Amino acid sequence: MSGLSETERLGLKKILSLMTTGDLMSLSDTVTNKVIVVENVSEAMETILSFSRNAEELLKRRKVQRDMIFKYLAKEGVMMPPNSDKHQLVKRTLELWSSAQVDDTVTRRPRASDSRDIKEGFDPLVLAHQFCQWFFQLLNSQNPSLGQQPQEWGPQHFWPDVRLQLASRAAIEQRDELQGAEVVSLRLLALTRGERLLFCPNLEPHGLKALASPHGLVLVGVAGTIHRDSACLGIFEQIFGLIRLPLDKNSWKIKFIKLKIRGQDALPGMEVTAPALSYTSSELQHLCNS
């Protein structure tokens, strides 16, 4: 019988719920060798989970299509390159489930003002990793092409005088500089909800940097790819300035953002699958002190 963990069961239920009723019934027949007759979708799902030896075996079934796994990962805040094959998606899904961090925070990230850090021996890189997972899951959830319920986006995640510097280079170069929580929040929202962009951050060491100033500012720098539907449009680099709320040592809001976007045509010969952050530590230090 099934050797699935509770985390795997919950994840597989979400993936199975993306299947048509016909495919679900057919998969139940395949898994049980038609020994068990099911009456409805709920019974089919439970039967499939009970008779699957492990999560990998079930994910590799033909009826569990690549696009279902891709959509599941996106809803969980794990953005994969759109050209990822099924094998890569299965591997990433199993990693997600086996990770010690897979708990409620995977599906329900805290608000920016709730981002947690280690009180003793504070590590800015730990905060940077947690913040980027939270921020990009929240921002991407506003994209209607994902077909998911948007999470709570708004000016509450920013300091009132937050600044946004946006530089975009594709066929033409555009620059925006905005100030104020409401207008910055709306401008970023326009990228995902309006332009239907998906941001896929590279949280590996070469794509993520962090620095803390003695004055309480934490700089987070991250690189990644930008997608629309199945097309990779280019890469982005984003620098966040984070400051704690004065009455809560575990709460942070965004003080400033520098966002650079480069389209594919502005990247001759560059590998865009896992871009590295081009800012050096000394450049980040300069930003920290300015």
Coordinates of N, CA, C and O in Angstrom, one line a residue, residues 66-67 70 79-89 200 225 227-232 264 271-274:
R66 N 2.8 16.9 -17.8 CA 3.9 17.8 -17.5 C 3.3 19.2 -17.1 O 3.7 19.8 -16.1
D67 N 2.3 19.7 -17.8 CA 1.7 21.0 -17.6 C 1.0 21.1 -16.2 O 1.0 22.1 -15.6
F70 N 3.8 21.6 -13.7 CA 4.4 23.0 -13.9 C 3.4 24.0 -13.2 O 3.9 24.9 -12.4
M79 N 9.0 28.8 -9.4 CA 8.9 29.1 -10.8 C 10.0 28.4 -11.5 O 11.2 28.5 -11.2
M80 N 9.6 27.5 -12.5 CA 10.6 26.8 -13.3 C 10.6 27.3 -14.7 O 9.6 27.9 -15.2
P81 N 11.8 27.2 -15.4 CA 11.8 27.7 -16.8 C 10.7 27.0 -17.6 O 10.5 25.7 -17.4
P82 N 9.9 27.7 -18.4 CA 8.8 27.1 -19.2 C 9.2 25.9 -20.1 O 8.4 25.1 -20.4
N83 N 10.5 25.8 -20.5 CA 10.9 24.7 -21.3 C 11.4 23.5 -20.5 O 11.9 22.6 -21.1
S84 N 11.2 23.5 -19.2 CA 11.6 22.4 -18.4 C 10.8 21.1 -18.8 O 9.6 21.2 -19.1
D85 N 11.5 20.0 -18.9 CA 10.8 18.8 -19.2 C 10.2 18.1 -18.0 O 10.4 18.6 -16.9
K86 N 9.4 17.1 -18.2 CA 8.6 16.5 -17.1 C 9.6 15.9 -16.0 O 9.3 16.0 -14.8
H87 N 10.7 15.3 -16.5 CA 11.6 14.8 -15.5 C 12.2 15.8 -14.6 O 12.3 15.6 -13.4
Q88 N 12.5 17.0 -15.1 CA 13.0 18.1 -14.3 C 11.9 18.6 -13.3 O 12.2 18.9 -12.1
L89 N 10.7 18.6 -13.8 CA 9.6 19.1 -12.9 C 9.3 18.1 -11.8 O 9.0 18.5 -10.6
C200 N 11.0 34.7 -12.3 CA 11.5 33.4 -11.8 C 12.9 33.7 -11.2 O 13.9 33.7 -11.9
T225 N 14.9 35.1 -14.3 CA 14.4 35.2 -15.7 C 12.9 35.7 -15.6 O 12.2 35.5 -14.6
H227 N 9.2 35.6 -17.7 CA 8.5 34.8 -18.7 C 7.1 35.4 -18.9 O 6.5 36.1 -18.1
R228 N 6.5 35.1 -20.1 CA 5.1 35.3 -20.3 C 4.6 34.0 -21.0 O 5.0 33.6 -22.1
D229 N 3.6 33.4 -20.3 CA 3.2 32.0 -20.8 C 4.4 31.1 -20.9 O 5.1 30.9 -20.0
S230 N 4.6 30.6 -22.1 CA 5.7 29.6 -22.3 C 7.0 30.2 -22.8 O 8.0 29.6 -23.1
A231 N 7.0 31.6 -23.0 CA 8.1 32.2 -23.6 C 9.0 32.9 -22.5 O 8.5 33.6 -21.6
C232 N 10.3 32.7 -22.6 CA 11.3 33.4 -21.8 C 11.6 34.8 -22.5 O 12.1 34.8 -23.6
Q264 N 15.4 39.6 -24.4 CA 16.3 38.6 -25.1 C 17.1 39.3 -26.1 O 18.3 39.0 -26.3
E271 N 23.6 33.2 -21.7 CA 22.8 32.1 -21.1 C 21.8 32.6 -20.1 O 22.2 33.3 -19.2
V272 N 20.5 32.4 -20.3 CA 19.5 33.1 -19.5 C 18.8 32.1 -18.5 O 17.9 32.5 -17.8
T273 N 19.2 30.8 -18.5 CA 18.4 29.9 -17.7 C 18.6 30.1 -16.2 O 17.6 30.0 -15.5
A274 N 19.8 30.5 -15.8 CA 20.0 30.8 -14.3 C 21.0 32.0 -14.2 O 22.2 31.8 -13.9

